[in-house]
N, CA and C of each residue as an Amber inpcrd file, in Angstrom:
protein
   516
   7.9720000  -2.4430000   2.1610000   7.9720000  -3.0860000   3.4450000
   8.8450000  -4.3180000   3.4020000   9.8560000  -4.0860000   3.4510000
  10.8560000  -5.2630000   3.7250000  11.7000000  -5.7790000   4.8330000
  11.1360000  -4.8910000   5.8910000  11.7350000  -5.2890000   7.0460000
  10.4170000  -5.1700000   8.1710000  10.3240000  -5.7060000   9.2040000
   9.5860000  -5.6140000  10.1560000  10.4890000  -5.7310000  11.7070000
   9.6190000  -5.3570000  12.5810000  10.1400000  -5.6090000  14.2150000
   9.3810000  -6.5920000  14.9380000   9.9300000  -6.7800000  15.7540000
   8.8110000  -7.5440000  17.1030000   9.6500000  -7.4960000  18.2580000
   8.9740000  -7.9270000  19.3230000   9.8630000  -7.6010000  20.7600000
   8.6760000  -8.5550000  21.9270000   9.5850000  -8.7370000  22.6030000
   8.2530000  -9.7530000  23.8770000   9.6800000  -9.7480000  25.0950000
   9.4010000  -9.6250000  26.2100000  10.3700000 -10.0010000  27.1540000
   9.4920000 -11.3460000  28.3040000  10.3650000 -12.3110000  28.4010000
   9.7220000 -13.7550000  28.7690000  11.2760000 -13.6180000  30.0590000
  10.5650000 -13.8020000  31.0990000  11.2410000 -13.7800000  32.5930000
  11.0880000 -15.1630000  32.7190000  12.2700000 -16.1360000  32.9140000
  12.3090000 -17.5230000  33.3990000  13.4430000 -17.8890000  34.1050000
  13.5480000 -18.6900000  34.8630000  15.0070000 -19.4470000  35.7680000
  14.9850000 -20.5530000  34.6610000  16.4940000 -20.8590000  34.3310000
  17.2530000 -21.9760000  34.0200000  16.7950000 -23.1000000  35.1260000
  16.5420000 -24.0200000  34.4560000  16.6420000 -25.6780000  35.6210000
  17.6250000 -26.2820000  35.0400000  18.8030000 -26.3140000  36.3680000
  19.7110000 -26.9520000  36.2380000  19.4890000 -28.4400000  35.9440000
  18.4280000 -28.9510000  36.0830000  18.2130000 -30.8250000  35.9130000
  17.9650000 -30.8330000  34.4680000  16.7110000 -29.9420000  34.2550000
  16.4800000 -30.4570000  32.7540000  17.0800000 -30.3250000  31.1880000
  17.0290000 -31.2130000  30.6160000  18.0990000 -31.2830000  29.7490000
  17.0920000 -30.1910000  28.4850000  16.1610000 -30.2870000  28.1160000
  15.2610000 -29.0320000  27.9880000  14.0600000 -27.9140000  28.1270000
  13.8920000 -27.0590000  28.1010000  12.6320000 -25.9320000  28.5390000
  12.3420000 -25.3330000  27.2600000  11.0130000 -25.1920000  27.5720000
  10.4900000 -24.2380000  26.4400000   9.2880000 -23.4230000  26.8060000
   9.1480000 -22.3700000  26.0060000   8.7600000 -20.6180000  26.6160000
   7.8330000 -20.7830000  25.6560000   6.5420000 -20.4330000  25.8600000
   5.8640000 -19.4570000  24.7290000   5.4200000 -18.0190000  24.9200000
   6.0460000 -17.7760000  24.0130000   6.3710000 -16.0320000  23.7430000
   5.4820000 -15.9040000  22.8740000   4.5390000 -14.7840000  22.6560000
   3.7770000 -13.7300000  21.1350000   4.6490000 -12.7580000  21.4140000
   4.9440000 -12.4520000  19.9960000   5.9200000 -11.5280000  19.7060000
   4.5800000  -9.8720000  19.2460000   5.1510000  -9.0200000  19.7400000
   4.2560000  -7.8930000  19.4530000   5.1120000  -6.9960000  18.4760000
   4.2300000  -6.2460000  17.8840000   4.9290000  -5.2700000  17.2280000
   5.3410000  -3.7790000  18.2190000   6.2880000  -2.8130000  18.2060000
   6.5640000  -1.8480000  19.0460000   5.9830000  -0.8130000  18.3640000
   5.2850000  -0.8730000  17.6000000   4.7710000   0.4960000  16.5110000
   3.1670000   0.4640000  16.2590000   3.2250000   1.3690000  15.9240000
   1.5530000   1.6210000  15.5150000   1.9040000   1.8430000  14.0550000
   0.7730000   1.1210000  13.2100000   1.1380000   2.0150000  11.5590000
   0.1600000   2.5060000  11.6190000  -0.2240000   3.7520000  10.7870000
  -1.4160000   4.8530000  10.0070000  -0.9060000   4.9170000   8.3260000
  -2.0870000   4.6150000   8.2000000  -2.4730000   4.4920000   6.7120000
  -3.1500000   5.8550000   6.2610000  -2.9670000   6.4720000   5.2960000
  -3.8010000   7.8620000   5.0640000  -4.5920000   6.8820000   3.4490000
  -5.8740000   7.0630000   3.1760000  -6.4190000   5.7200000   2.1680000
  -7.5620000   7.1700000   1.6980000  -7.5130000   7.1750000   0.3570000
  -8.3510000   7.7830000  -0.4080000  -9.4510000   6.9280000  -1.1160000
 -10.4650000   7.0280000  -1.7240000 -11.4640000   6.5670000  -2.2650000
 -11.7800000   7.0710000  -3.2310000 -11.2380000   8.3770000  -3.5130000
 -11.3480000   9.7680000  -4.8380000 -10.5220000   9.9600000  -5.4250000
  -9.2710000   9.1150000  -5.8560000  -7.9650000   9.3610000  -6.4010000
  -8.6840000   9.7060000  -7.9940000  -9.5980000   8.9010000  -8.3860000
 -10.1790000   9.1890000  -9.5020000 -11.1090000  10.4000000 -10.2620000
 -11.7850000  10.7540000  -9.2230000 -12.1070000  12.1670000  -8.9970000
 -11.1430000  13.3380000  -9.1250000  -9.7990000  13.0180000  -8.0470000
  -9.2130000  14.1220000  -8.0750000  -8.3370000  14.1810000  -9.5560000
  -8.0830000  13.2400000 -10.0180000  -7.0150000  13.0440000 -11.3680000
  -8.4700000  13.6400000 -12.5020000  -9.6290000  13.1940000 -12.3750000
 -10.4380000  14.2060000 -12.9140000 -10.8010000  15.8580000 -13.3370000
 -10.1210000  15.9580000 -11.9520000 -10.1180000  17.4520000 -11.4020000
  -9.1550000  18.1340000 -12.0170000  -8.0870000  17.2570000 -12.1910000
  -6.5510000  17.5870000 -12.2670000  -5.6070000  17.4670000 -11.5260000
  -5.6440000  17.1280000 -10.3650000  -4.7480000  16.5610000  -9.6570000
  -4.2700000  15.1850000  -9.6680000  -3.2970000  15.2880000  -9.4560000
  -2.5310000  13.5710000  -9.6230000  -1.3750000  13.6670000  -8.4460000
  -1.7300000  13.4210000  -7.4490000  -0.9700000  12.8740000  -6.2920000
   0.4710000  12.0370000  -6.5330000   1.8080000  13.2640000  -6.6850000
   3.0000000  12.2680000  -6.6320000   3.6130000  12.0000000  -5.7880000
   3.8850000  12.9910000  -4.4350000   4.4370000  12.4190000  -3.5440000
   3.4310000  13.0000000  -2.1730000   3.5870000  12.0260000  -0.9200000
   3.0100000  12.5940000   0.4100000   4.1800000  12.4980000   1.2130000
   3.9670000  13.1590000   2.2170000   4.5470000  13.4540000   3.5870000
   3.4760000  13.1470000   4.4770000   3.9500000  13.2750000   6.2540000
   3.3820000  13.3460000   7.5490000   3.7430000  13.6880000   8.3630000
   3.2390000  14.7330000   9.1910000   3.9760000  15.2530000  10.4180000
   3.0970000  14.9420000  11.5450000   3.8320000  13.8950000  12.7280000
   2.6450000  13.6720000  13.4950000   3.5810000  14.0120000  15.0000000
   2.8010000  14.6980000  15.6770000   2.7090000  15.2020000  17.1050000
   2.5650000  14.0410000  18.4860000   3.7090000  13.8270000  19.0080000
   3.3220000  12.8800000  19.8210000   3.9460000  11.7000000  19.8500000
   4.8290000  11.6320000  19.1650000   5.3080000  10.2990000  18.8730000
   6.7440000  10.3250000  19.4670000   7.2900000   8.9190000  19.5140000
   8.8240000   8.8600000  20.3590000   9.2920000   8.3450000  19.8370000
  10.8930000   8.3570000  20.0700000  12.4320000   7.9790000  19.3030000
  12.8770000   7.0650000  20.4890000  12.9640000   6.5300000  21.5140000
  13.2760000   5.5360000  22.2460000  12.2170000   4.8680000  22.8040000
  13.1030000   3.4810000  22.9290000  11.9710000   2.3270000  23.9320000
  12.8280000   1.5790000  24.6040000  12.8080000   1.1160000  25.4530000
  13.1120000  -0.0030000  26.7020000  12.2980000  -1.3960000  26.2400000
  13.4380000  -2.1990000  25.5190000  13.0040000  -3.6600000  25.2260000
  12.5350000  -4.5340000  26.2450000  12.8810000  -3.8570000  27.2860000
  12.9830000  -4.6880000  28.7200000  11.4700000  -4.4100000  29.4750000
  11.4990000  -3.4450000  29.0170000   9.8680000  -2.7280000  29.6980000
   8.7890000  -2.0390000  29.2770000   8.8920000  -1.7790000  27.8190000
   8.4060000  -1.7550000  27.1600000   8.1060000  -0.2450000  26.7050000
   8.5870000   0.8430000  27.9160000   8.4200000   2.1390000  28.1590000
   9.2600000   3.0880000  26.7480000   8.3950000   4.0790000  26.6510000
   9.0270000   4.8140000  25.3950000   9.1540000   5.9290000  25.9470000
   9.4690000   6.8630000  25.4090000  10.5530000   7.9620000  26.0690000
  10.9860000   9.2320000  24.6610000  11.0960000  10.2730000  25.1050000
  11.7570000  11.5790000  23.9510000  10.5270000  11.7000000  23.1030000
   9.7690000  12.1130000  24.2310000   8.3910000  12.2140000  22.7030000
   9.1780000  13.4950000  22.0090000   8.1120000  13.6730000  20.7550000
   8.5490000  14.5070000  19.6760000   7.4210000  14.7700000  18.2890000
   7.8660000  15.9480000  17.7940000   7.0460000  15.9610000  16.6550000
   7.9840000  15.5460000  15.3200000   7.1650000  14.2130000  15.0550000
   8.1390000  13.8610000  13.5940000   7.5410000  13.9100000  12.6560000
   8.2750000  14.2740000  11.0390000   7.9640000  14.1090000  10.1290000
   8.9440000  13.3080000   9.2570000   7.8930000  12.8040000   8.1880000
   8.1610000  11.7160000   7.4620000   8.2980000  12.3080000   6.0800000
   9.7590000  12.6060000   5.1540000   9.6510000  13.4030000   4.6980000
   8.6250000  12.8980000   3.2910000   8.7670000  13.4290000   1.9600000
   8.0190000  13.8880000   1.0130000   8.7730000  12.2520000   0.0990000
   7.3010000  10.9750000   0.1560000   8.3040000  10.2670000  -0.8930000
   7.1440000   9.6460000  -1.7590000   7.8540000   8.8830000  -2.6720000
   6.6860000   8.9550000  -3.8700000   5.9140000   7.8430000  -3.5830000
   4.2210000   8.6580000  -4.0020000   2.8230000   7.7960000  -3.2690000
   3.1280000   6.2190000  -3.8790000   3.9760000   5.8660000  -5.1450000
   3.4180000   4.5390000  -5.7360000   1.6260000   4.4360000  -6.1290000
   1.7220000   3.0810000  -6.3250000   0.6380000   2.6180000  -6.6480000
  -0.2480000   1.7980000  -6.2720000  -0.1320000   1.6290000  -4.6670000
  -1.2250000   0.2830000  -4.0500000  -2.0810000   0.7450000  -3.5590000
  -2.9250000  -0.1970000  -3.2640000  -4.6140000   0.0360000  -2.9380000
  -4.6020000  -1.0000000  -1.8400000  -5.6340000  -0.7690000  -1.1690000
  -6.1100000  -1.4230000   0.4640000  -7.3480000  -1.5560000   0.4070000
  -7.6420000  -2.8870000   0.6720000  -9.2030000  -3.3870000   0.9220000
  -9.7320000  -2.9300000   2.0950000 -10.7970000  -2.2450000   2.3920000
 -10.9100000  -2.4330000   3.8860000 -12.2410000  -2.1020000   4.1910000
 -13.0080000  -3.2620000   4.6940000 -14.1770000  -3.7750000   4.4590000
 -14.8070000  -4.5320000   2.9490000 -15.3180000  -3.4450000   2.5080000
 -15.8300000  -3.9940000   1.3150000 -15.7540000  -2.6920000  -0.2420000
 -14.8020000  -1.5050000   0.3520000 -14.5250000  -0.6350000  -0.1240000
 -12.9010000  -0.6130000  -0.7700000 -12.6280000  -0.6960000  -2.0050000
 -10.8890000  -0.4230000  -2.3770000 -10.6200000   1.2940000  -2.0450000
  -9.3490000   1.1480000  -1.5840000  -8.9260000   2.5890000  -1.2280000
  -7.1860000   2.7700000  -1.8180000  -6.5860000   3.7290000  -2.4300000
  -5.8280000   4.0070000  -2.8630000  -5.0740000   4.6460000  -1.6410000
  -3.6620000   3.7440000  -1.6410000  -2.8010000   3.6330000  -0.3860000
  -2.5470000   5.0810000  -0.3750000  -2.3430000   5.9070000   0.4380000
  -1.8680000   7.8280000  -0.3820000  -0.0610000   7.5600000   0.5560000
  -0.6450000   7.0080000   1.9110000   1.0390000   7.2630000   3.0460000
   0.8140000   5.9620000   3.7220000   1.6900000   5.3610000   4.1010000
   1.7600000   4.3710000   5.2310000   3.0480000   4.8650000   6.5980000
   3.4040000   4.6400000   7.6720000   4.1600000   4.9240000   8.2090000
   4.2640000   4.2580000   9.4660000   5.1120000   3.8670000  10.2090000
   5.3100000   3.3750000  11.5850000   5.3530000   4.1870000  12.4880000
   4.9550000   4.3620000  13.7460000   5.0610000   5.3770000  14.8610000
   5.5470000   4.4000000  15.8150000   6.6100000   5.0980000  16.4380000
   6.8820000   4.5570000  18.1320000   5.6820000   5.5290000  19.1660000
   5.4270000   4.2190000  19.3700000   4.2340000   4.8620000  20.6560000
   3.8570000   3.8080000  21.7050000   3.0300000   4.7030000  22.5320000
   2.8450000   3.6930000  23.8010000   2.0630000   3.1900000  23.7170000
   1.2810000   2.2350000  24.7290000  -0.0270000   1.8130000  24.4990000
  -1.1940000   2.0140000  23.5360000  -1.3910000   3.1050000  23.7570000
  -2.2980000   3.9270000  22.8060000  -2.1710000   5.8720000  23.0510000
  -2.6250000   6.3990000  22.2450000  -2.7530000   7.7150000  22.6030000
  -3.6660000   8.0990000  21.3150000  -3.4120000   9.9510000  21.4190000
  -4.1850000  10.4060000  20.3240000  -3.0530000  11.2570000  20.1270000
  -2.8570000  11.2790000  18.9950000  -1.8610000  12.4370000  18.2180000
  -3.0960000  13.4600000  17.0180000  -1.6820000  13.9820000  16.8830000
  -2.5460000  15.0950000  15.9980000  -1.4040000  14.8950000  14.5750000
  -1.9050000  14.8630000  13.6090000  -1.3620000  14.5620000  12.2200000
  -1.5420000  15.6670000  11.0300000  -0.6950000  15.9570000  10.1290000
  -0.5840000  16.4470000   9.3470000  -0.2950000  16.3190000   7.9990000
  -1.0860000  15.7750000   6.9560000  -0.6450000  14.8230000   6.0080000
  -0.4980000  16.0420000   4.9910000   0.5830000  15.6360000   4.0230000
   1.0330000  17.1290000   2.9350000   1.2900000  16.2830000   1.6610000
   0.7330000  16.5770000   0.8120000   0.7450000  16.1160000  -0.8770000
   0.9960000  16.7500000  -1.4920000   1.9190000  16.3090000  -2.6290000
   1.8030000  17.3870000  -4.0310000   1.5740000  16.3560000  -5.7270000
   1.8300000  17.6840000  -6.5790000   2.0850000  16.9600000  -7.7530000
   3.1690000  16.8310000  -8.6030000   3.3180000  16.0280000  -9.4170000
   5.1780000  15.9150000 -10.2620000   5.1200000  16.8950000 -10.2510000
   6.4820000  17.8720000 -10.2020000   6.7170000  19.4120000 -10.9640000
   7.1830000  18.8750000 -12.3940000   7.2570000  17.7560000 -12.3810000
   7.8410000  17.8140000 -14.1760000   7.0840000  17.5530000 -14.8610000
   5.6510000  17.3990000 -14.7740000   4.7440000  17.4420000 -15.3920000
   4.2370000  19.0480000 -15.9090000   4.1410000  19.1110000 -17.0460000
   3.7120000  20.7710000 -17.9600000   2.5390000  20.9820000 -16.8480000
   2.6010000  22.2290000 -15.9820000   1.2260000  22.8250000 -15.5520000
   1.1030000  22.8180000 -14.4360000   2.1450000  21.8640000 -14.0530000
   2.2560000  21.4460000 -12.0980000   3.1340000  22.5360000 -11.3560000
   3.1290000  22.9250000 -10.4740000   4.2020000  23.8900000  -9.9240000
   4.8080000  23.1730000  -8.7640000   4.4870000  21.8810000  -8.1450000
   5.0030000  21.2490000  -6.9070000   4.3030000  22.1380000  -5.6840000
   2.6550000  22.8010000  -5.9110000   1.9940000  23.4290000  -4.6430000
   2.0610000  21.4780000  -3.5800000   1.9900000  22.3130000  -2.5060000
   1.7010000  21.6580000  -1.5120000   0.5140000  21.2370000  -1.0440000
  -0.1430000  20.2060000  -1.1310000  -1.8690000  20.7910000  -0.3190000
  -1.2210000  19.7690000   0.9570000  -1.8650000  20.6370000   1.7870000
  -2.2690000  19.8170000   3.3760000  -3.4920000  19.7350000   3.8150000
  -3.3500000  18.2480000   4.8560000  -5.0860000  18.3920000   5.6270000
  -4.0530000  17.7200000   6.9140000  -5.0420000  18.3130000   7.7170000
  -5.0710000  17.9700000   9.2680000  -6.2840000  17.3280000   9.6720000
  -5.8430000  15.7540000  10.8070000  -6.8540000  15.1400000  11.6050000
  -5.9910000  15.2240000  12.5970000  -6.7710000  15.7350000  13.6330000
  -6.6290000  15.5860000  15.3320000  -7.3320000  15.0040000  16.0480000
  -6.2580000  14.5660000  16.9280000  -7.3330000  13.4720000  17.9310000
  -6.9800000  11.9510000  17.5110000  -6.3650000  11.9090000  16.4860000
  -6.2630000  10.3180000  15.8320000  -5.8600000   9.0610000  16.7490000
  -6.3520000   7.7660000  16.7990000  -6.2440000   7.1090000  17.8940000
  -5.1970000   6.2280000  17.3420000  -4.1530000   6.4330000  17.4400000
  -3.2540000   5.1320000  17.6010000  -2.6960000   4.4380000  19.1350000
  -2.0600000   2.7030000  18.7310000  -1.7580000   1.7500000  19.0760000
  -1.2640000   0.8380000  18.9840000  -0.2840000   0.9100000  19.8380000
   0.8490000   0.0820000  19.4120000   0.6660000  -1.2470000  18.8160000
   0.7760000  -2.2850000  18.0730000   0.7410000  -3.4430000  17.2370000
  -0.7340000  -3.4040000  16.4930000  -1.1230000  -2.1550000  16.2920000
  -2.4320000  -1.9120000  15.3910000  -2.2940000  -1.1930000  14.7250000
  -3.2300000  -1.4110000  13.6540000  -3.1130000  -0.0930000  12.3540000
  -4.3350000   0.6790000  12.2980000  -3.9770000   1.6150000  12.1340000
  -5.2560000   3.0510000  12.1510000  -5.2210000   3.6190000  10.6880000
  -6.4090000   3.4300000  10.3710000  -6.7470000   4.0410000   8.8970000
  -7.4170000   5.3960000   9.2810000  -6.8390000   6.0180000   7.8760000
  -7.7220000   7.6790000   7.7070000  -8.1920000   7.8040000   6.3700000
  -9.3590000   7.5740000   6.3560000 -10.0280000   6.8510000   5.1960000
 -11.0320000   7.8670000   4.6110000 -11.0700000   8.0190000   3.1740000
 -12.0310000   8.8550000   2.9010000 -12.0850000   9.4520000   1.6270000
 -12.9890000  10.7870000   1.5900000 -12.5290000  11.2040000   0.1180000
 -11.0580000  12.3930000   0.5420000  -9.7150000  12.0370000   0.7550000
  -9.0830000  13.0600000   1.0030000  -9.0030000  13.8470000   0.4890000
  -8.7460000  13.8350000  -0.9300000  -8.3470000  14.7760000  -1.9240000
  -9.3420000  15.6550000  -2.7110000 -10.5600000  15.4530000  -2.2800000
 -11.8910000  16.1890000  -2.8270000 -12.2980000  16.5910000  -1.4990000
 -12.1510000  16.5890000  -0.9490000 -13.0940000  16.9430000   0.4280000
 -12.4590000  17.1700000   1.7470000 -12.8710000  18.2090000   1.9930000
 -12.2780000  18.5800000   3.6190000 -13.2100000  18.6290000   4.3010000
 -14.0190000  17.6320000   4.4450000 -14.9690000  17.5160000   5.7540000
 -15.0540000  16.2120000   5.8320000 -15.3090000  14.6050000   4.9180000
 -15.4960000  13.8830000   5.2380000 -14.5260000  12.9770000   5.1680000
 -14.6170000  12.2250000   6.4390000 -13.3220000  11.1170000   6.3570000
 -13.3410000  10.2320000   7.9950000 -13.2060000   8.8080000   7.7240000
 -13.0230000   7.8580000   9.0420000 -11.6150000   7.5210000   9.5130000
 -11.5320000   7.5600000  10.5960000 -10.4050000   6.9780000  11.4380000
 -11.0360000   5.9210000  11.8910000 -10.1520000   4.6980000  12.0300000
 -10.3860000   3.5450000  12.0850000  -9.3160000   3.0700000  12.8890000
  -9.6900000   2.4190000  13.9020000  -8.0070000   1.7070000  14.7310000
  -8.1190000   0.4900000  14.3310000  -7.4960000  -0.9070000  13.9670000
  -7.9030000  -1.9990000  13.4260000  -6.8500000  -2.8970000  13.6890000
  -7.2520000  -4.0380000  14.7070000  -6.5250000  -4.7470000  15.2700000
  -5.7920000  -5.6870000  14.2760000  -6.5600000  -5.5160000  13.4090000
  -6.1180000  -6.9690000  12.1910000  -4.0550000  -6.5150000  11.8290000
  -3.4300000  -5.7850000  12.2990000  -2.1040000  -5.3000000  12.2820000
  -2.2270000  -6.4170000  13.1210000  -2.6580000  -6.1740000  14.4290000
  -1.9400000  -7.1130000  15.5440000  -1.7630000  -8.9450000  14.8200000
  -2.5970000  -8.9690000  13.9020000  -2.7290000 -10.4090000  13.9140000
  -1.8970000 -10.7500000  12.0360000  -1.7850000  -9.5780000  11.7260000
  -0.9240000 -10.3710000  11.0250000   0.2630000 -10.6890000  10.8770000
């Protein structure tokens, strides 16, 4: 994460008398991020799996915006291709979670998309073949200058797991 955005449009007249004016603007973010956050990375490396790279394909999302108005436009289904998980972890609450994807979405206000998160393991590891596993959450609530977690045991379990929308994006 070495770059970020922000955007605010502030409507004012020039006064020709005064020698200066000043605006206060909050700058918003134009994106929603989703976090995909495991709790079982340890389990699954138990199992035998070891998570090297993820992907995301999410439904719903757009490639233009109007700085001026804030309107987004060309929805689309994008994916984020296949890059390597690293190694960070996310506090959130009182639980550590092993980062699996992070990603930015152009979106509007809010909506619900439908997501498709896809993992594998090194192929250069003896025993790995580079299978694919996928899981799907639908319905997911994102929002623009907020972050939405998908939190859970991903990689052991296909039934349990939280979506979380969490304003604390907006504020940091």
């Amino acid at each position: 994460e070495t770059m970020d955005a922000f955007f605010k449009r502030v409507d004012f007249k020039v006064d020709p008398v005064a020698s200066t004016q000043s605006f206060d603007a909050v700058l918003t973010r134009p994106f929603a991020q989703v976090n995909v956050l495991t709790d079982d990375a340890v389990e699954a490396q138990l199992a035998g799996l070891d998570v090297y790279q993820t992907s995301i394909t999410v439904e719903g999302v757009y490639t233009k915006m109007n700085l001026l108005d804030g309107e987004v436009e060309n929805e689309k289904s994008l994916t984020f291709g296949m890059a390597e998980k690293g190694n960070m972890f996310m506090k959130v609450n009182t639980t550590d979670y092993d980062l699996l994807s992070m990603n930015y979405l152009l979106v509007n206000e809010y909506k619900l998309v439908d997501i498709t998160f896809n993992y594998n393991e090194d192929a250069t590891v003896a025993g790995n073949d580079n299978t694919v596993f996928e899981a799907e959450f639908d319905a997911v609530p994102v929002q623009r200058n907020y972050r939405t977690n998908i939190m859970g045991p991903i990689l052991t379990s296909a039934v349990s797991f939280i979506i979380e929308i969490n304003p604390i994006f907006a504020g940091s």
